[in-house]
Amino acid sequence: MKNFSCVFRIGFQDTDSTGRVYFPNYVRWFDMALIEFLRQNNIVFDQVGRLFMDGKTSNNSFVIGEYGCRIEKPSRYDELVEAFVESAEIRNKSVKVMFRLENTEHEVLAKGFITYVYIDTEQGRAEELPEIFRKIFKTLNNSSPKT
Amino acid sequence: MKNFSCVFRIGFQDTDSTGRVYFPNYVRWFDMALIEFLRQNNIVFDQVGRLFMDGKTSNNSFVIGEYGCRIEKPSRYDELVEAFVESAEIRNKSVKVMFRLENTEHEVLAKGFITYVYIDTEQGRAEELPEIFRKIFKTLNNSSPKT
Amino acid sequence: MKNFSCVFRIGFQDTDSTGRVYFPNYVRWFDMALIEFLRQNNIVFDQVGRLFMDGKTSNNSFVIGEYGCRIEKPSRYDELVEAFVESAEIRNKSVKVMFRLENTEHEVLAKGFITYVYIDTEQGRAEELPEIFRKIFKTLNNSSPKT
Amino acid sequence: MKNFSCVFRIGFQDTDSTGRVYFPNYVRWFDMALIEFLRQNNIVFDQVGRLFMDGKTSNNSFVIGEYGCRIEKPSRYDELVEAFVESAEIRNKSVKVMFRLENTEHEVLAKGFITYVYIDTEQGRAEELPEIFRKIFKTLNNSSPKT
């Protein structure tokens, strides 16, 4: 099984006057890939960010606690970028998800992570990550690296 | 009395790889100037966009119904842009506000408008623009053009 | 023949704290649809915005001179938006392209236009729109409205 | 001497439909603060990102190699955010700059870093950080924490 991925086309909105991708966009692509990975697992966010699954909206959400990115190679307008959801470090109340961006020649453009904290949106505090999410994120670690 | 204005510094986030300002940012600056004009008149938006005045949150908001922009001269990274709230066409349930952007040499960079519709956020429909807002927007038309 | 269109998924990056799409994004989607329409006609922009066609980069570009948008219905996170390139008004040195955004129920979300001015990037001035572009934009007007 | 800082007002453009600041904006504020810190030291970027100082444009630039952010407390529309340029870890060809964001009650909203690599823009490769920049970044470490 291969890593989950999505492809983005770099638009003018993603670039800046240096000719490169404006740097915060990398972590945006990471998060967009995670959203699609969850969608493939029948989990979506509702309009205020709560998790919607099994036909109903929960009071829970994933909020971003931390993120990081290392840019390996500049990217430019009109290039296609493939964002891979690479692996997950499952913790008690959060999950650290690792990402990798590649161009069409399979060169690594950037690597990084986002830590998603599982929260109760009413109480506004972190809660233990339920089994269903542990199972879903574990599937990421069973993927063979895309070689 | 002069037109109300605010000054923005063009950052990399506002530009694209053509070296110019990425075009939708012009109307963003228009709206940011309007928000500051309202603030100066003791009206702010709360965190979900409802109007807050006289120490309390109302159930009303201004939502954007229409906008337009004509770019007169390209703008580039690090330039200072002054956004003028120029005049207002007060209508029954909305107000069309005219804007002008200038560089530090007083050259016009862009001109345009945003139409703000006064709505009841609970019913989700347009309502008659109250006297207080008519008065505030009228002050714009008493300003002498900045010559 | 139907109107050319592309589909966008509304992400958190497109919304604001009012729960709606942040308004300048509509014209961004218009432009992104035009870029894909040109690509389908074998015309792309290079990394600094010059037109690339027939295997070579020209010294010409389309720059945005004017744009406008009327929002008909608010859009929200995760909705799919279809952006139609509807018709074109071909002028001497520019083309005014009309756009329409629809949701998956074929309700109109927004309508508007962008005027693209054909320029010589070295001289920095407008030039007559060549026959090749007139032909391409004319095809838009032969499309039957999507009914 | 206190840490260098700039203040930003959170606009609708910075938020998303969850009501919070859209997460990549934190590192954007970090970088905007660094740009102002350099400006105060008579160093600015030109329109394509090259360093401009002593009245002339160099062939050098700082490009972002890595960044990270830890969000401590959610921020919302209209809040004022103060971005502090906290300290610098000066390396051979790069500098890792630490940042801290605070609200008006001096609560920490986010902490993080950006690594700026000093490059020759023509050769496209990293170069040794000149003495002038070492001196400037060192001043950050002499600042007493703002307590």
Short mmCIF file of C-alpha atoms in Angstrom, two decimals, chain A residues 79 92 99:
data_model
loop_
_atom_site.label_atom_id
_atom_site.label_comp_id
_atom_site.label_asym_id
_atom_site.label_seq_id
_atom_site.Cartn_x
_atom_site.Cartn_y
_atom_site.Cartn_z
CA GLU A 79 4.40 23.26 -11.07
CA ASN A 92 -2.58 10.22 24.03
CA PHE A 99 4.23 15.07 5.34
#
